[in-house]
Amino acid sequence: MCGIVGFIGNEEAAPILLEGLSRLEYRGYDSAGIAVYGPEDGLKVVKAKGRLQVLSDIVSGGKTIHGTLGLGHTRWATHGEPSDINSHPHVSQDGRIAVVHNGIIENYVEIKEFLQSRGVHFASQTDTEVVAQLLEYYYSKGEHTPEALLDAVVKVLHRIDGAYALGILSADCPDRLIAVRKDSPLILGYGKNFRFLASDVTAVIKYTREVSYLDDGDIAVLTADGVQVYDSLLQPVAKEHSHVDWEISAAEKGGYEHFMAKEIMEQPKAFRDTVFPRIQAGRVVLDDLRIAPDDLEDMDKLYIIACGSSYHVGMAAKYTLEKILRKPVEVTLASEFRYCDPIVTEKTLALVISQSGETIDTLAAMREAKRLGARVLSIVNVVGSTIARESDDVLYTWAGPEIAVATTKAYSTQLAVVYLIGLYFADLMGTIEPAEYKAVVAELLLIPTKIEAILNNRKDIQYFASIYFNHPSVFFIGRNIDYAVGLEGSLKLKEISYIHSEGYAAGELKHGTISLIEPGTLVVALASYGKLFEKTMSNMVEVKSRGADVLGVTVESRRKDIDKTADHSIAIPDTHPMLLPSLEVVPMQLFAYYVALQRGCDIDKPRNLAKSVTVE
Ligand code: F6R
């Protein structure tokens, strides 16, 4: 989704804004722009459709635009096609106020009509432009003082509905930037004689590690050496500072061709960092959880809420948690949960899963679950994100920054946390045999080494990708946890290679979908789950006899069996059945990656996609 960066200090702003925007490219965008104010040139705005490089070339890397405060933006189009005009920043009619925005102004049509009836001319098709024009409308009525600007901002906020993170610059108050947040993330960065506002910390980490997170309703006024935050009634609000402790190299490619490749390869480390500190003397220790055994005994239902790949983790979690907790586990898409009148009580535990911690559907569903009385436990990767802050309990996945749009290491570490929660709860409730508990914990500690073994054999998967990269249609079939992993394998493939693909419960094929199987269809058959191996084998035979090419995926001990039917096979190391998804997903990620590579796709920034989906 859109990325925002704003800078105010003593140095030239433009190169810093471009650098910050380059760090936000991963979020997904189709155009970019900057606005810089300098005493000689006044407010200058440059924007361009396409990659950030296009903009950077226009301003010679920022050398041709002078001033020490400015705003930058990468736009992911919602209202109005991707174009130079629709790119941000948007300026007021008098050219003196610039605005960047992430989110959607829902009532923009009504405001636009109101302003047009008063003679305001709009340049773009965007919802955002109404903010710039409305600001001018209110501001031009009074003195051109900083207080009047703040007053105009408050008036605008009372008038607009929707979700927004806003950065505001006025040529009449060139010693300050204003930042506003409602339902769309925004952070502040603090340095010696400079301040930042940004969509996320990756934009500022090169310059500062001191940040604070704006809350909904906050209005921040930034000067080069100070920040004052207010609430919507302009009462001062104190903001805690947080220290970001990951290295900038974590958000760089480090010699890999793509972030996705780097992040796939980082999975053993990410898994270790997430799991090992939470296992002490053979026991899962979740000191950060404040859920008592009685709460668990009373729990009527575990409701898993997430989107996309995080939802697929939830699917795998359902099979696992229901089995070892003997409690009903429901898993639902956040975008559905929001509006389905869900049955939630004070005894329900909502398990919310999100890498970014900012996905708007997940956030809204979480708030709804809370409103209905549920206790919320979240699994989140981005420290300080809104979902993490609003949860009753949060367990972080220590995956480090995930830059590629297609998630890999976040998925793996989310799964890891699901296992920890399952073991921990089952132990508290006494629903797991001590020997079983010990066996799973022991295996859990071996997972990173087993992932390494799969990664070391990635050439095999690259070879299969070179055979199958031109298949027009790919099905991923499996049962139970294999089905859950198949859903993720299918999403990985389609999102980065643009090949049509479906994840399907193997037993469900014959109820309609098998009619799509014809010579040339590729079926990736996942059959690692021992109990259902033969059943999935039968489904493989069914598709094979209808002409499909079959790529089988199983554990090493069953490889010779799957080879009797599959055209090619991938074998993962044997492990405890509960942990199979952690190994099985890795070849799926590699397969998608190598297919997309073979097809020349823009792997880290697939078309139409955004890393963090902050609009509904
Ligand atoms: C797919 C992918 C998305 C996200 C989804 C939820 O590779 O990354 O499907 O999983 O948008 O995002 P988070 O986990 O940030 O809530």
XYZ file of C-alpha atoms and ligand atoms in Angstrom:
632
model
C 0.000 0.000 0.000
C 1.013 3.639 -0.162
C 4.170 4.681 1.605
C 4.728 7.997 3.330
C 7.932 9.670 4.398
C 8.358 13.225 5.629
C 11.579 14.957 6.708
C 12.374 18.222 8.452
C 15.919 19.179 9.439
C 18.996 21.090 8.350
C 19.995 19.025 5.322
C 18.635 18.877 1.788
C 15.375 16.942 2.098
C 14.944 15.556 -1.426
C 17.710 12.909 -1.419
C 16.619 11.796 2.055
C 12.996 11.521 0.930
C 13.997 9.474 -2.118
C 16.113 7.194 0.042
C 13.210 6.773 2.473
C 10.816 6.019 -0.382
C 13.202 3.424 -1.770
C 12.916 1.625 1.579
C 9.140 1.676 1.248
C 9.077 0.320 -2.308
C 8.419 -3.161 -0.949
C 4.967 -2.076 0.200
C 3.792 -2.004 -3.417
C 3.117 1.124 -5.498
C 2.501 2.390 -8.996
C 3.707 6.004 -8.820
C 5.743 8.259 -6.580
C 6.222 11.905 -5.755
C 7.920 14.416 -3.482
C 7.130 17.940 -2.290
C 9.980 20.056 -0.944
C 9.915 23.575 0.423
C 12.939 25.864 0.065
C 13.166 29.592 0.796
C 14.222 30.383 -2.763
C 12.059 28.058 -4.822
C 9.034 27.873 -2.516
C 6.974 24.678 -2.573
C 8.056 22.396 -5.405
C 6.225 19.187 -6.250
C 7.504 16.498 -8.623
C 5.622 13.277 -9.247
C 5.724 10.484 -11.771
C 3.902 7.325 -12.677
C 5.989 4.149 -12.532
C 8.980 3.107 -10.540
C 10.699 5.401 -8.077
C 13.687 5.489 -10.407
C 11.608 7.516 -12.884
C 11.028 10.180 -10.249
C 14.598 10.032 -9.053
C 15.881 10.557 -12.603
C 13.638 13.603 -13.068
C 15.141 15.294 -10.000
C 18.669 13.890 -10.526
C 18.543 11.893 -7.320
C 17.186 14.945 -5.482
C 19.984 17.336 -6.519
C 17.741 19.687 -8.475
C 15.167 20.385 -5.806
C 16.232 22.355 -2.765
C 14.883 22.746 0.748
C 15.201 21.181 4.172
C 11.651 19.977 4.681
C 9.445 17.858 2.505
C 7.094 14.970 1.998
C 7.444 11.864 -0.169
C 4.917 9.257 -1.201
C 4.613 6.006 -3.093
C 1.046 5.516 -4.301
C -0.908 2.301 -4.723
C -3.914 3.458 -6.722
C -7.378 3.181 -5.213
C -9.310 6.233 -6.475
C -8.162 7.217 -9.947
C -5.817 5.377 -12.305
C -2.075 5.359 -11.750
C -0.868 8.596 -13.416
C 1.396 11.580 -12.796
C -1.574 13.755 -11.846
C -3.115 11.261 -9.448
C 0.217 10.669 -7.705
C 0.825 12.307 -4.348
C 1.648 14.847 -2.963
C -1.531 16.712 -3.797
C -1.520 20.464 -3.502
C -4.200 22.974 -2.753
C -5.409 25.264 -5.523
C -3.170 28.120 -4.350
C -0.187 25.749 -4.460
C 0.737 26.438 -0.836
C -0.373 23.287 0.965
C 0.893 19.798 0.100
C -0.600 16.584 1.414
C 0.378 12.931 1.266
C -2.123 10.303 2.316
C -2.398 6.612 2.958
C -5.932 5.222 3.335
C -9.290 6.182 1.877
C -11.409 9.288 2.456
C -14.821 7.675 2.211
C -16.909 10.839 1.933
C -14.650 12.562 -0.583
C -17.356 12.897 -3.236
C -19.561 14.968 -0.964
C -16.641 17.189 0.106
C -15.476 17.575 -3.470
C -18.948 18.704 -4.552
C -19.082 21.149 -1.655
C -15.731 22.676 -2.621
C -16.507 22.696 -6.338
C -19.709 24.603 -5.620
C -17.440 27.235 -4.056
C -15.256 27.477 -7.120
C -12.460 25.095 -6.181
C -10.913 23.417 -9.187
C -9.692 19.849 -8.741
C -6.715 18.562 -10.692
C -6.919 14.827 -9.910
C -9.441 12.015 -9.565
C -8.225 11.105 -6.103
C -9.964 11.137 -2.756
C -6.807 12.643 -1.220
C -7.009 15.937 -3.071
C -10.049 16.929 -1.037
C -7.843 17.060 2.050
C -5.443 19.565 0.471
C -8.295 21.671 -0.925
C -10.337 21.582 2.265
C -7.286 22.607 4.269
C -6.794 25.604 2.022
C -10.511 26.404 2.286
C -10.363 26.599 6.096
C -6.851 28.025 6.351
C -7.385 30.824 3.846
C -10.238 32.175 5.930
C -7.972 33.188 8.828
C -4.498 34.469 9.688
C -1.719 32.467 8.073
C -0.233 31.447 11.399
C 0.892 28.019 12.631
C -2.031 28.011 15.087
C -4.468 28.674 12.252
C -2.951 25.796 10.285
C -3.447 23.426 13.197
C -6.950 24.733 13.593
C -7.643 24.071 9.910
C -6.294 20.534 10.278
C -8.677 19.852 13.153
C -11.597 21.206 11.107
C -10.649 18.932 8.215
C -10.435 15.920 10.512
C -13.924 16.630 11.776
C -15.164 16.725 8.218
C -13.542 13.643 6.686
C -14.543 9.991 7.215
C -12.431 6.963 6.502
C -8.947 5.751 7.207
C -5.937 7.978 6.883
C -2.334 8.636 7.659
C -1.576 12.165 6.500
C 1.538 14.244 6.086
C 0.941 17.971 5.658
C 3.279 20.791 4.639
C 2.314 24.438 4.289
C 4.467 27.028 2.537
C 3.161 29.548 5.059
C 4.597 27.604 8.001
C 7.880 26.275 6.621
C 9.315 25.379 10.021
C 6.970 22.428 10.557
C 5.285 19.323 9.199
C 2.025 17.942 10.484
C 1.266 14.236 10.779
C -2.159 12.766 11.469
C -3.253 9.196 11.948
C -6.527 7.278 11.960
C -6.618 3.542 11.122
C -3.502 3.726 9.001
C -0.014 3.407 10.488
C 2.352 6.314 10.966
C 5.526 6.575 12.994
C 7.751 9.463 14.013
C 11.560 9.327 13.920
C 13.828 11.449 16.098
C 17.398 12.540 15.329
C 19.819 15.317 16.214
C 18.255 18.350 14.539
C 15.889 16.387 12.340
C 12.554 14.615 12.582
C 10.769 12.137 10.350
C 7.250 10.947 9.825
C 6.833 7.670 7.957
C 4.565 4.726 7.250
C 7.028 2.354 8.867
C 10.424 2.278 10.439
C 12.222 0.891 7.392
C 11.998 4.384 5.841
C 13.959 6.021 8.660
C 16.200 3.299 10.066
C 19.209 4.542 8.081
C 19.009 7.848 9.950
C 17.592 7.045 13.364
C 16.508 4.194 15.620
C 14.488 6.367 17.989
C 10.846 6.221 16.987
C 7.374 6.527 18.389
C 4.103 5.136 17.095
C 1.166 7.442 16.543
C -2.214 6.279 17.827
C -5.573 6.858 16.209
C -6.618 10.471 16.583
C -3.078 11.755 17.168
C -1.986 14.984 15.484
C 1.771 15.559 15.560
C 3.580 18.819 14.807
C 7.192 18.203 13.843
C 9.924 20.816 13.796
C 13.621 20.137 13.168
C 14.324 19.731 16.853
C 10.983 18.951 18.425
C 7.685 17.120 18.232
C 4.424 17.982 19.910
C 1.590 15.479 19.724
C -2.021 16.446 20.358
C -5.315 14.601 20.556
C -8.308 15.626 18.467
C -9.203 18.306 21.033
C -5.678 19.701 20.759
C -4.772 18.529 24.235
C -1.057 17.578 24.424
C -0.345 13.839 24.417
C 2.895 12.310 25.721
C 4.528 9.825 23.341
C 6.850 7.073 24.422
C 10.020 6.589 22.411
C 10.984 3.103 21.282
C 14.356 1.889 20.140
C 14.458 -0.153 16.933
C 17.093 -2.799 17.433
C 17.321 -4.577 14.099
C 20.163 -3.806 11.715
C 19.615 -1.971 8.434
C 21.242 -4.944 6.655
C 18.131 -6.933 7.642
C 16.188 -4.798 5.161
C 18.754 -5.158 2.357
C 19.243 -7.923 -0.189
C 22.657 -8.983 1.094
C 23.868 -10.400 -2.230
C 20.633 -12.181 -3.191
C 18.899 -11.390 -6.448
C 15.577 -10.926 -4.663
C 14.367 -10.273 -1.144
C 12.145 -13.316 -1.490
C 15.154 -15.577 -2.050
C 16.945 -14.040 0.900
C 13.921 -14.426 3.127
C 13.398 -18.059 2.112
C 17.013 -18.748 3.015
C 16.665 -16.905 6.327
C 13.986 -19.272 7.569
C 16.185 -21.549 9.680
C 17.482 -18.515 11.580
C 14.042 -16.915 11.855
C 12.624 -20.190 13.193
C 15.469 -20.517 15.733
C 15.102 -16.897 16.878
C 11.368 -17.381 17.346
C 11.383 -20.768 19.036
C 14.631 -21.472 20.863
C 14.474 -18.696 23.492
C 10.966 -19.904 24.335
C 12.060 -23.466 25.101
C 13.878 -23.904 28.387
C 14.886 -27.265 29.846
C 12.614 -29.048 27.404
C 9.540 -26.961 28.231
C 7.762 -24.211 26.327
C 7.976 -21.002 28.331
C 5.697 -18.174 27.267
C 6.308 -15.674 30.029
C 4.804 -12.895 27.937
C 1.372 -14.624 28.033
C -1.035 -13.731 30.781
C -3.616 -16.460 30.189
C -4.361 -18.577 33.259
C -5.121 -22.329 33.102
C -8.671 -21.602 34.320
C -9.253 -19.273 31.382
C -8.264 -22.104 29.083
C -10.480 -24.642 30.795
C -13.406 -22.237 30.397
C -12.589 -21.341 26.798
C -15.579 -22.173 24.602
C -13.808 -21.699 21.305
C -10.556 -20.600 19.748
C -11.344 -18.265 16.878
C -8.449 -17.772 14.455
C -8.688 -14.565 12.422
C -6.318 -13.596 9.613
C -5.940 -12.811 5.906
C -3.984 -14.368 3.031
C -0.996 -16.454 4.009
C -1.593 -15.704 7.681
C -5.018 -17.280 7.195
C -3.292 -20.324 5.709
C -1.243 -20.578 8.888
C -4.584 -20.477 10.660
C -5.816 -23.369 8.509
C -2.827 -25.491 9.495
C -3.276 -24.346 13.088
C -6.883 -25.499 13.160
C -5.913 -29.100 12.405
C -3.099 -29.041 14.930
C -4.704 -27.136 17.785
C -8.046 -28.898 17.645
C -6.232 -32.201 17.844
C -4.093 -31.432 20.855
C -6.368 -29.031 22.760
C -9.649 -30.878 22.233
C -11.413 -27.514 21.957
C -13.333 -26.230 18.945
C -11.130 -24.149 16.704
C -12.729 -21.982 14.060
C -10.633 -20.258 11.430
C -12.044 -17.407 9.449
C -10.957 -14.772 6.992
C -10.842 -11.409 8.717
C -12.739 -9.742 5.865
C -15.596 -12.215 6.422
C -15.493 -12.177 10.199
C -16.076 -8.432 10.262
C -19.514 -8.688 8.743
C -20.767 -12.175 9.583
C -22.223 -11.568 13.016
C -19.860 -14.120 14.568
C -20.697 -16.111 17.677
C -18.171 -14.829 20.162
C -18.469 -14.746 23.946
C -16.325 -13.661 26.913
C -15.054 -17.233 26.911
C -13.782 -17.048 23.352
C -10.100 -16.638 22.687
C -9.406 -14.838 19.410
C -6.062 -15.767 17.895
C -5.185 -13.003 15.445
C -2.335 -13.658 13.019
C -0.638 -10.884 11.059
C 2.882 -10.278 9.804
C 2.487 -6.518 9.438
C 0.158 -6.012 12.366
C -1.553 -3.366 10.232
C -3.824 -5.298 7.834
C -6.998 -3.277 8.012
C -9.418 -6.224 7.757
C -7.583 -8.130 10.473
C -7.431 -5.067 12.678
C -11.136 -4.357 12.249
C -12.030 -8.020 12.885
C -9.888 -8.002 15.991
C -11.651 -4.911 17.282
C -14.989 -6.564 16.577
C -13.935 -9.704 18.472
C -12.886 -7.542 21.404
C -16.112 -5.619 21.293
C -17.985 -8.898 21.515
C -16.031 -9.823 24.616
C -13.266 -12.086 23.331
C -9.773 -12.006 24.726
C -7.261 -11.372 21.944
C -3.951 -13.132 21.577
C -2.029 -12.060 18.497
C 0.918 -13.438 16.563
C 2.638 -10.465 14.950
C 5.972 -9.760 13.311
C 6.185 -5.961 13.302
C 6.966 -4.710 16.773
C 4.809 -1.810 17.882
C 2.237 -2.323 15.119
C -1.391 -1.539 15.821
C -2.578 -5.138 16.182
C 0.269 -5.867 18.588
C -0.540 -2.807 20.655
C -4.269 -3.425 20.795
C -4.084 -7.137 21.683
C -4.479 -8.427 25.226
C -1.435 -10.615 24.638
C 1.038 -10.659 21.786
C 3.622 -13.230 20.806
C 6.108 -11.795 18.349
C 7.565 -13.796 15.494
C 11.197 -12.819 15.480
C 11.526 -13.064 11.695
C 13.047 -9.596 11.240
C 11.788 -7.237 8.541
C 10.045 -9.014 5.669
C 10.402 -6.988 2.500
C 9.269 -9.255 -0.358
C 5.554 -8.920 -0.954
C 5.130 -12.695 -0.920
C 5.548 -13.826 2.654
C 7.848 -16.730 3.476
C 9.729 -16.375 6.729
C 6.793 -14.690 8.424
C 4.577 -17.652 7.484
C 7.144 -20.082 8.896
C 7.575 -18.230 12.148
C 3.823 -17.787 12.581
C 3.505 -21.554 12.317
C 6.286 -21.932 14.849
C 4.414 -19.737 17.321
C 1.244 -21.759 16.720
C 3.135 -24.899 17.794
C 4.421 -23.135 20.895
C 0.932 -21.984 21.814
C -0.475 -25.472 21.178
C 2.130 -27.180 23.339
C 1.872 -24.575 26.063
C -1.914 -24.653 26.276
C -2.107 -28.444 25.975
C 0.390 -28.767 28.803
C -1.565 -26.347 30.989
C -4.818 -28.169 30.293
C -3.319 -31.627 30.503
C -4.551 -32.617 27.046
C -1.199 -33.890 25.832
C 0.629 -36.982 27.049
C 4.015 -36.118 28.610
C 5.819 -38.439 26.182
C 4.123 -36.816 23.199
C 4.934 -33.347 24.540
C 8.581 -34.306 24.921
C 8.711 -35.788 21.430
C 7.212 -32.698 19.778
C 9.513 -30.310 21.658
C 12.538 -32.390 20.677
C 11.470 -32.392 17.019
C 10.704 -28.688 17.102
C 14.329 -28.021 17.927
C 15.385 -30.009 14.857
C 13.148 -28.176 12.388
C 15.691 -25.438 11.470
C 18.317 -28.051 10.568
C 15.763 -29.934 8.496
C 14.757 -26.733 6.705
C 18.442 -26.201 5.961
C 18.592 -29.661 4.391
C 15.673 -28.759 2.088
C 17.285 -25.453 1.164
C 20.539 -27.216 0.360
C 18.659 -29.330 -2.186
C 17.015 -26.348 -3.860
C 18.629 -27.157 -7.209
C 16.208 -30.100 -7.562
C 13.265 -27.789 -7.107
C 14.748 -25.312 -9.556
C 14.940 -28.167 -12.035
C 11.240 -29.016 -11.575
C 10.399 -25.346 -12.010
C 12.285 -25.355 -15.316
C 10.096 -28.253 -16.495
C 6.762 -26.904 -15.317
C 7.053 -23.113 -15.557
C 4.871 -22.929 -18.648
C 1.900 -24.896 -17.331
C -1.185 -22.712 -17.662
C -2.988 -24.191 -14.697
C -1.723 -25.754 -11.485
C -3.659 -27.523 -8.723
C -2.254 -28.128 -5.265
C -4.083 -30.994 -3.621
C -3.781 -32.556 -0.202
C -5.697 -33.594 2.879
C -5.636 -32.259 6.420
C -2.422 -30.267 7.033
C -1.254 -31.111 3.511
C -4.347 -29.304 2.252
C -3.494 -26.276 4.391
C 0.035 -26.195 2.966
C -1.355 -26.666 -0.545
C -3.399 -23.495 -0.143
C -0.228 -21.603 0.684
C 1.740 -23.262 -2.126
C -0.961 -22.238 -4.568
C -1.081 -18.643 -3.329
C 2.708 -18.351 -3.518
C 2.723 -19.582 -7.099
C -0.129 -17.465 -8.409
C 0.834 -14.229 -6.706
C 4.369 -14.068 -8.067
C 4.225 -16.075 -11.324
C 0.682 -15.094 -12.458
C -0.095 -18.725 -13.295
C -3.665 -19.612 -12.460
C -3.646 -21.999 -9.568
C -5.943 -23.485 -6.965
C -5.380 -25.155 -3.643
C -7.898 -27.936 -3.187
C -8.846 -30.539 -0.617
C -7.900 -33.723 -2.445
C -11.091 -35.526 -1.487
C -13.186 -32.686 -2.853
C -11.838 -32.796 -6.416
C -14.357 -35.347 -7.611
C -17.218 -33.102 -6.502
C -16.735 -30.825 -9.472
C -13.227 -29.556 -9.979
C -11.852 -32.722 -11.516
C -13.589 -31.671 -14.724
C -10.808 -29.101 -15.127
C -8.098 -31.745 -15.156
C -6.877 -32.418 -18.682
C -3.621 -33.313 -20.351
C -1.147 -30.567 -19.482
C -2.605 -29.629 -16.117
C -0.004 -29.750 -13.380
C -1.131 -31.233 -10.077
C 1.154 -30.784 -7.099
C 0.039 -33.558 -4.770
C 1.009 -33.113 -1.145
C 1.025 -36.401 0.721
C 3.220 -36.030 3.747
C 0.566 -36.680 6.383
C 1.055 -40.385 7.021
C -2.454 -41.232 8.137
C -3.953 -40.068 4.845
C -1.126 -40.978 2.512
C -3.010 -43.740 0.721
C -6.109 -41.582 0.312
C -4.118 -38.827 -1.386
C -2.341 -41.428 -3.508
C -5.749 -42.494 -4.830
C -6.494 -38.892 -5.789
C -3.154 -38.723 -7.553
C -4.045 -41.790 -9.578
C -7.385 -40.182 -10.482
C -5.789 -37.037 -11.881
C -2.965 -38.927 -13.533
C -5.423 -41.116 -15.393
C -7.027 -37.922 -16.750
C -3.751 -36.744 -18.215
C -2.384 -34.486 -15.501
C 1.329 -34.184 -14.802
C 1.869 -34.962 -11.146
C 4.557 -33.522 -8.915
C 4.357 -35.452 -5.646
C 5.502 -34.115 -2.304
C 6.034 -36.445 0.622
C 8.425 -37.435 3.394
C 11.651 -39.283 2.641
C 10.354 -42.554 4.063
C 7.446 -42.588 1.560
C 9.267 -41.347 -1.497
C 9.506 -44.721 -3.187
C 5.727 -45.128 -2.791
C 4.856 -41.775 -4.308
C 7.312 -42.338 -7.149
C 5.089 -45.167 -8.378
C 2.523 -42.603 -9.486
C 4.102 -39.159 -9.615
C 6.058 -37.947 -12.633
C 8.497 -36.255 -10.289
C 8.724 -36.053 -6.539
C 10.049 -33.876 -3.763
C 10.857 -35.456 -0.407
C 11.117 -33.570 2.862
C 12.769 -35.012 5.972
C 10.495 -37.080 8.213
C 9.318 -35.296 11.334
C 6.517 -35.336 13.899
C 3.205 -35.161 11.955
C 2.189 -31.949 13.716
C 5.289 -30.154 12.412
C 5.132 -31.311 8.788
C 3.808 -27.988 7.419
C 7.015 -26.241 8.509
C 9.049 -28.445 6.214
C 6.537 -28.968 3.441
C 5.978 -25.280 2.796
C 9.637 -24.640 1.978
C 9.708 -26.536 -1.363
C 6.418 -24.813 -2.217
C 8.033 -21.405 -1.696
C 11.097 -22.416 -3.691
C 8.973 -23.826 -6.503
C 6.967 -20.598 -6.784
C 10.144 -18.553 -6.665
C 11.941 -20.495 -9.389
C 8.870 -20.625 -11.640
C 8.494 -16.841 -11.351
C 12.216 -16.403 -11.983
C 11.985 -18.546 -15.097
C 9.033 -16.474 -16.308
C 10.901 -13.194 -15.746
C 8.386 -11.842 -13.231
C 8.992 -8.962 -10.863
C 9.258 -11.325 -7.917
C 9.560 -8.915 -5.005
C 6.902 -6.560 -6.304
C 4.207 -8.575 -8.061
C 1.703 -6.575 -10.067
C -1.288 -5.110 -8.236
C -0.088 -6.336 -4.850
C 0.927 -4.490 -1.730
C 2.873 -5.783 1.239
C 0.714 -4.258 3.880
C -2.982 -4.020 3.018
C -4.123 -0.980 4.948
C -7.268 -0.263 2.952
C -10.410 -2.357 2.980
C 0.895 -13.491 0.571
C 0.837 -12.473 1.611
C -0.499 -11.976 1.997
C -0.528 -11.651 3.502
C -1.865 -10.991 3.868
C -1.954 -10.711 5.348
O 2.211 -13.876 0.303
O 1.840 -12.030 2.110
O -1.508 -12.856 1.653
O -0.349 -12.839 4.216
O -1.995 -9.801 3.154
O -0.945 -9.847 5.757
P -0.544 -9.728 7.269
O 0.013 -11.045 7.701
O 0.479 -8.635 7.303
O -1.777 -9.376 8.041
